[in-house]
Coordinates of C-alpha atoms in Angstrom, one line a residue:
M1106 CA 110.7 74.4 82.9
L1107 CA 112.4 73.4 86.1
K1108 CA 110.2 72.6 89.1
V1109 CA 111.5 73.0 92.6
L1110 CA 109.9 71.9 95.8
Q1111 CA 111.4 71.8 99.2
G1112 CA 110.2 70.4 102.7
I1113 CA 111.4 70.8 106.2
S1114 CA 110.3 69.5 109.6
N1115 CA 111.9 69.4 113.1
H1116 CA 109.3 67.0 114.6
R1117 CA 110.8 64.8 116.9
Q1118 CA 109.3 61.7 115.9
T1119 CA 110.9 60.1 112.7
A1120 CA 107.8 59.0 110.9
S1121 CA 105.7 62.4 111.8
A1122 CA 108.8 64.3 110.6
T1123 CA 109.2 62.4 107.3
Y1124 CA 105.3 62.6 106.6
E1125 CA 105.6 66.1 107.2
V1126 CA 108.3 66.7 104.5
I1127 CA 106.7 64.5 101.7
N1128 CA 103.4 66.3 102.1
Q1129 CA 105.3 69.2 101.3
L1130 CA 106.9 67.6 98.2
K1131 CA 103.4 65.9 96.7
E1132 CA 103.9 66.3 93.2
Q1133 CA 103.7 63.1 91.0
S1134 CA 106.2 64.3 88.2
I1135 CA 109.3 64.5 90.7
D1136 CA 112.3 63.2 89.1
I1137 CA 114.8 63.1 92.1
I1138 CA 114.6 63.9 95.7
L1139 CA 117.6 64.4 97.4
F1140 CA 117.0 64.1 101.4
F1141 CA 119.0 64.7 104.7
C1142 CA 118.4 63.5 108.1
S1143 CA 120.2 64.7 111.7
D1144 CA 121.1 61.9 113.4
N1145 CA 118.4 62.0 116.0
Y1146 CA 116.2 60.4 113.4
D1147 CA 115.9 56.6 112.5
F1148 CA 117.4 56.9 109.1
K1149 CA 116.5 53.6 108.0
E1150 CA 112.6 54.2 108.6
A1151 CA 112.8 57.9 107.0
S1152 CA 114.7 56.5 103.6
L1153 CA 111.9 53.7 103.3
L1154 CA 109.1 56.0 103.9
F1155 CA 110.7 58.8 101.2
Y1156 CA 111.0 55.6 98.6
Q1157 CA 107.5 54.2 99.2
N1158 CA 105.8 57.6 98.9
F1159 CA 107.7 58.6 95.9
P1160 CA 108.3 55.3 93.9
N1161 CA 109.0 56.6 90.4
A1162 CA 111.5 59.3 91.7
R1163 CA 115.3 58.5 92.6
C1164 CA 115.6 58.9 96.2
V1165 CA 119.1 59.7 97.7
G1166 CA 119.6 60.5 101.3
S1167 CA 122.5 61.1 103.7
V1168 CA 122.7 61.5 107.5
V1169 CA 124.0 64.8 108.6
A1170 CA 125.2 67.3 111.4
G1171 CA 121.9 69.6 110.4
G1172 CA 120.0 71.0 107.5
I1173 CA 120.2 74.2 105.3
S1174 CA 116.7 75.4 104.0
K1175 CA 114.5 78.4 103.9
A1176 CA 114.7 78.2 107.7
G1177 CA 118.3 78.7 107.6
F1178 CA 120.8 76.4 109.4
T1179 CA 118.7 73.8 111.6
D1180 CA 120.4 71.4 113.7
Q1181 CA 117.4 68.6 114.3
S1182 CA 115.6 68.3 111.3
I1183 CA 114.8 66.6 108.0
V1184 CA 114.9 68.6 105.0
A1185 CA 114.5 67.5 101.5
I1186 CA 114.6 68.7 97.7
G1187 CA 112.8 67.7 94.9
L1188 CA 113.7 68.2 91.1
S1189 CA 111.5 67.5 87.9
S1190 CA 112.1 68.9 84.3
P1191 CA 111.3 67.3 81.2
G1192 CA 114.9 67.2 79.8
L1193 CA 116.5 65.8 83.0
Q1194 CA 118.6 62.7 82.7
I1195 CA 119.8 61.0 86.0
E1196 CA 122.1 57.9 86.9
V1197 CA 122.8 57.2 90.4
T1198 CA 125.4 54.8 91.5
V1199 CA 126.6 53.4 94.7
I1200 CA 130.3 52.8 95.2
E1201 CA 130.9 50.4 98.3
E1202 CA 133.9 49.3 100.1
I1203 CA 135.4 52.9 100.3
E1204 CA 137.8 52.4 103.3
T1205 CA 139.7 49.7 101.3
I1206 CA 139.1 49.0 97.8
P1207 CA 136.6 51.7 96.4
M1208 CA 138.5 51.4 92.8
I1209 CA 136.8 48.0 92.3
Y1210 CA 133.9 50.1 91.6
R1211 CA 135.4 52.3 89.1
E1212 CA 133.5 50.3 86.1
R1213 CA 130.1 51.0 87.9
V1214 CA 130.8 55.0 87.8
A1215 CA 132.0 54.6 84.0
S1216 CA 128.8 52.7 83.1
S1217 CA 126.8 55.5 84.5
F1218 CA 128.4 58.1 82.8
Q1219 CA 128.3 55.9 79.5
K1220 CA 124.5 55.6 79.8
L1221 CA 124.4 59.4 80.0
K1222 CA 126.7 59.8 77.1
V1223 CA 128.9 62.3 79.3
N1224 CA 131.1 64.8 77.2
L1225 CA 132.7 67.2 79.3
E1226 CA 133.0 69.6 76.4
E1227 CA 129.1 70.0 76.3
N1228 CA 129.1 71.4 79.7
N1229 CA 125.6 70.0 80.5
T1230 CA 126.6 67.4 83.3
F1231 CA 127.2 67.6 87.0
G1232 CA 127.5 65.1 90.0
I1233 CA 126.2 65.3 93.4
L1234 CA 128.3 63.3 96.0
F1235 CA 127.3 61.7 98.9
V1236 CA 129.9 60.1 101.1
D1237 CA 130.4 58.2 104.5
G1238 CA 132.6 60.7 106.4
L1239 CA 133.6 58.1 108.8
R1240 CA 136.0 56.3 107.0
N1241 CA 138.8 58.8 106.0
A1242 CA 138.1 57.9 102.1
E1243 CA 136.7 61.1 100.5
E1244 CA 140.0 61.4 98.6
K1245 CA 140.2 57.9 97.3
V1246 CA 136.3 58.0 96.0
L1247 CA 137.3 61.3 94.2
S1248 CA 140.2 59.8 92.8
V1249 CA 137.8 56.7 91.3
I1250 CA 135.7 59.3 89.7
Q1251 CA 137.9 61.7 88.5
S1252 CA 139.8 58.9 87.1
I1253 CA 137.5 58.4 84.4
F1254 CA 138.0 61.7 82.9
P1255 CA 142.0 61.8 83.1
I1256 CA 142.2 65.3 81.1
Q1257 CA 139.1 67.3 82.4
E1258 CA 137.8 67.4 85.9
F1259 CA 134.3 66.2 86.1
P1260 CA 132.1 68.9 87.8
L1261 CA 130.8 67.9 91.3
I1262 CA 130.1 69.1 94.6
G1263 CA 129.5 66.8 97.8
G1264 CA 129.4 66.5 101.4
S1265 CA 130.6 63.9 103.9
A1266 CA 127.9 62.1 106.0
G1267 CA 128.4 61.1 109.4
D1268 CA 126.0 59.8 112.5
N1269 CA 127.8 61.0 115.4
G1270 CA 130.0 58.2 115.6
K1271 CA 127.8 55.5 115.6
F1272 CA 129.2 53.8 112.4
V1273 CA 126.0 52.7 111.0
E1274 CA 124.2 53.1 107.6
T1275 CA 124.6 57.1 106.9
L1276 CA 123.6 56.8 103.2
S1277 CA 120.3 55.7 101.2
Y1278 CA 119.2 55.1 97.6
N1279 CA 115.7 54.1 96.8
G1280 CA 114.8 52.7 100.2
S1281 CA 118.3 50.8 100.6
V1282 CA 120.7 52.0 103.4
Y1283 CA 124.5 51.8 103.2
S1284 CA 127.8 52.1 105.2
N1285 CA 131.3 52.3 104.0
A1286 CA 130.1 53.7 100.7
A1287 CA 129.3 56.8 98.7
I1288 CA 126.4 57.6 96.4
L1289 CA 127.0 59.5 93.3
T1290 CA 124.3 61.0 91.5
T1291 CA 124.8 62.3 88.0
I1292 CA 122.5 64.6 86.3
K1293 CA 122.7 65.4 82.8
T1294 CA 120.5 69.1 81.9
K1295 CA 119.7 71.7 79.4
H1296 CA 119.7 73.8 82.7
P1297 CA 122.3 76.1 83.4
F1298 CA 124.5 75.5 86.4
F1299 CA 127.5 76.9 88.3
L1300 CA 129.5 75.4 91.0
Y1301 CA 131.4 77.3 93.6
R1302 CA 133.4 76.9 96.6
E1303 CA 133.2 79.6 99.4
N1304 CA 136.2 79.9 101.7
I1305 CA 136.2 82.2 104.9
F1306 CA 140.1 82.2 105.5
I1307 CA 143.1 83.9 104.2
P1308 CA 146.6 83.3 105.1
K1309 CA 148.4 84.3 108.7
S1310 CA 151.8 82.7 108.1
E1311 CA 154.3 82.8 105.3
P1312 CA 154.1 79.5 103.2
L1313 CA 155.4 76.5 105.3
I1314 CA 156.7 73.0 103.9
V1315 CA 155.0 70.1 105.1
T1316 CA 158.4 67.8 105.7
K1317 CA 156.9 64.7 106.9
A1318 CA 153.3 63.4 106.5
D1319 CA 151.5 60.2 106.0
I1320 CA 148.3 60.8 103.6
R1321 CA 146.7 57.5 104.3
D1322 CA 146.0 58.5 108.0
R1323 CA 146.2 62.1 107.4
K1324 CA 148.9 63.1 109.8
I1325 CA 151.3 66.0 109.6
Y1326 CA 154.5 64.8 111.4
E1327 CA 156.8 67.8 110.5
I1328 CA 156.6 71.5 109.5
N1329 CA 160.0 73.0 108.3
H1330 CA 161.7 70.0 110.0
V1331 CA 159.9 70.7 113.6
P1332 CA 157.4 68.4 115.2
A1333 CA 154.0 69.6 113.6
A1334 CA 152.3 70.7 116.7
K1335 CA 155.4 72.5 118.3
Y1336 CA 155.8 74.7 115.0
Y1337 CA 152.0 75.2 114.8
A1338 CA 151.5 76.4 118.2
K1339 CA 154.8 78.7 117.8
E1340 CA 153.4 80.4 114.7
I1341 CA 150.1 81.0 116.3
G1342 CA 151.8 82.3 119.6
V1343 CA 150.5 79.6 121.9
T1344 CA 151.6 76.6 123.8
V1345 CA 151.4 73.1 122.8
D1346 CA 148.7 72.2 125.7
Q1347 CA 146.5 75.5 124.3
L1348 CA 147.0 74.8 120.7
S1349 CA 143.6 72.8 120.2
N1350 CA 141.7 75.9 120.9
Y1351 CA 142.8 77.7 117.9
F1352 CA 142.0 74.9 115.4
M1353 CA 139.0 76.2 114.2
S1354 CA 140.0 79.9 113.9
H1355 CA 143.4 78.9 112.4
P1356 CA 143.1 75.9 110.2
F1357 CA 145.7 75.1 107.7
G1358 CA 145.3 76.4 103.8
R1359 CA 146.7 74.5 100.8
L1360 CA 147.8 76.5 97.8
Y1361 CA 146.3 75.4 94.5
K1362 CA 146.2 77.6 91.1
N1363 CA 146.4 80.4 93.4
E1364 CA 143.5 79.8 95.8
Y1365 CA 143.4 78.3 99.5
W1366 CA 142.0 74.9 100.1
I1367 CA 141.3 74.3 103.8
A1368 CA 142.3 71.2 105.8
S1369 CA 141.3 71.5 109.5
P1370 CA 143.3 69.9 112.0
F1371 CA 141.3 67.9 115.0
Q1372 CA 143.8 66.0 116.8
I1373 CA 147.4 66.6 118.5
N1374 CA 149.0 63.1 119.0
P1375 CA 151.5 61.9 121.5
D1376 CA 154.5 62.2 119.1
L1377 CA 153.2 65.8 118.5
S1378 CA 151.9 64.9 115.0
I1379 CA 148.5 66.3 113.8
T1380 CA 146.0 64.6 112.3
T1381 CA 143.5 66.4 109.9
Y1382 CA 140.1 65.9 108.3
A1383 CA 141.6 66.2 104.8
Q1384 CA 144.8 64.9 103.2
I1385 CA 147.9 67.1 103.2
I1386 CA 150.7 65.8 100.8
P1387 CA 154.4 65.6 102.1
N1388 CA 156.7 68.1 100.7
S1389 CA 153.7 70.6 99.7
E1390 CA 153.5 74.3 101.0
I1391 CA 150.5 75.1 103.3
Y1392 CA 149.6 78.2 105.4
I1393 CA 148.1 78.9 108.7
M1394 CA 144.8 80.6 108.0
K1395 CA 142.9 83.4 110.0
P1396 CA 139.3 84.1 109.6
L1397 CA 137.3 86.7 107.5
D1398 CA 134.2 88.2 108.3
P1399 CA 131.6 85.4 106.9
V1400 CA 128.7 87.6 106.3
E1401 CA 130.9 89.9 104.2
V1402 CA 132.2 86.7 102.4
A1403 CA 128.8 85.3 102.1
Q1404 CA 127.8 88.7 100.2
K1405 CA 130.5 88.3 98.0
T1406 CA 129.2 84.7 97.2
A1407 CA 125.7 85.8 96.5
S1408 CA 126.9 88.6 94.0
I1409 CA 129.1 86.0 92.4
I1410 CA 126.1 83.5 91.9
A1411 CA 123.8 86.2 90.6
N1412 CA 126.6 87.0 87.9
E1413 CA 126.7 83.3 86.8
I1414 CA 123.1 82.2 87.0
H1415 CA 120.3 84.9 86.5
K1416 CA 117.6 84.2 89.1
P1417 CA 118.5 80.8 90.1
K1418 CA 115.7 78.5 90.4
A1419 CA 117.5 76.3 93.1
I1420 CA 120.9 76.4 95.0
L1421 CA 122.2 73.2 96.6
A1422 CA 124.5 73.9 99.7
F1423 CA 127.0 71.9 101.7
S1424 CA 128.3 73.7 104.6
C1425 CA 131.1 72.4 107.1
V1426 CA 129.7 71.6 110.7
L1427 CA 132.9 73.7 111.8
R1428 CA 131.5 76.6 110.2
N1429 CA 128.3 76.1 111.9
I1430 CA 129.9 75.8 115.2
Q1431 CA 131.6 79.1 114.4
F1432 CA 128.4 80.8 113.4
K1433 CA 126.8 79.8 116.7
K1434 CA 129.8 81.3 118.6
E1435 CA 129.6 84.3 116.6
K1436 CA 126.0 84.6 116.5
N1437 CA 125.9 85.4 112.9
G1438 CA 124.4 82.2 111.1
Q1439 CA 121.1 83.8 110.3
A1440 CA 122.8 86.9 108.9
V1441 CA 125.2 84.5 106.7
Y1442 CA 122.4 82.7 105.4
K1443 CA 120.3 86.1 104.8
A1444 CA 123.3 87.1 102.7
L1445 CA 123.7 83.7 100.6
S1446 CA 120.1 83.4 100.0
K1447 CA 119.4 86.7 98.4
S1448 CA 118.5 85.5 94.7
C1449 CA 117.4 81.9 95.8
D1450 CA 116.6 80.1 99.0
L1451 CA 119.4 77.6 99.7
F1452 CA 118.7 74.1 100.7
G1453 CA 121.2 71.2 101.7
A1454 CA 123.0 70.1 104.8
T1455 CA 125.8 70.9 107.4
T1456 CA 128.0 68.4 106.5
Y1457 CA 131.4 66.7 107.9
G1458 CA 133.6 67.5 104.9
E1459 CA 132.6 69.0 101.6
Q1460 CA 134.0 68.0 97.9
I1461 CA 134.2 70.0 94.8
G1462 CA 135.9 68.7 91.5
R1463 CA 138.7 66.4 92.8
F1464 CA 139.5 68.2 96.1
H1465 CA 138.1 67.1 99.5
L1466 CA 138.2 69.8 102.2
N1467 CA 137.0 71.4 105.4
H1468 CA 135.3 74.4 106.9
T1469 CA 134.1 75.3 103.5
L1470 CA 130.8 75.8 101.9
T1471 CA 130.3 74.1 98.3
L1472 CA 127.5 75.4 96.2
L1473 CA 125.6 74.3 93.1
A1474 CA 123.0 76.8 91.6
I1475 CA 120.6 75.7 88.9
G1476 CA 118.9 78.4 86.6
E1477 CA 115.8 77.9 84.4

């Protein structure tokens, strides 16, 4: 039997908020706790308190833009979920130095998979990835993990941590805090699970070719041999000076296996190149996107989950901070949450980037549903 406990607090003081969450989770048999702290809290203090109060559980945490829980989307909060089941097997791996040389930690990841005797053919193992979102390194981390399975894709979802530009520790495992790192929690289970990615955009433009780009710096220099910002502005019908006002409503979509994967622009550079929050490969095909009704998309997502997992016990969610900004502007955040949580309360975080499988993307919702 899968036990699921959730806790939430928006108390302003770190210790008070953490203890309020801990008291909602008090259960001696918890195997793992995932917790998320908004950046207004003392993350080191919260991390240590979770570990001290649950010494027999794996405690994995992240600094995020906000929480997702039965209270909906919250900005300044600590949220946590505790899971326990007799057949749950867990390995937690810290991948360090992700900005420069994460590949040297590949053997750590491989060792954790070996301990669990991971066999992707058995469809009984998934990963939950927390990664420092301030290092432009999500793709590097994913390549390290996925390199261990060269033929099949290891199923994982994840979210990028961030501390509003403070560049201090944003990740935690068993009371120790890390920066410039990623934490992969690998879970082997007999319970059914389902991973899903929700996209709330469709193409506005015809396919465009990225004729010059730098994936290391996540910059697009040219689209169809024209300076990127100039071409982008022309496609939308605005001036370059106005362009940044349309980043959120018209991000880039990368086509892969007949699906669109979002990469959000965030900066126009003096040379009219555009910096994005996710890599776009030179000579690849992209689209300028336009938004769908997020409530209608959420209703469809809930139906898909219900068809895959009958009466899910838990749904872990990573939703981009750009979605949260959009929902606040449109005043539909609670309607979106209500639609998504039709079969089960969502738990998770508002993040600075999302991961699923081998992809890092933006302005997206990634979900993991677990059944009985």
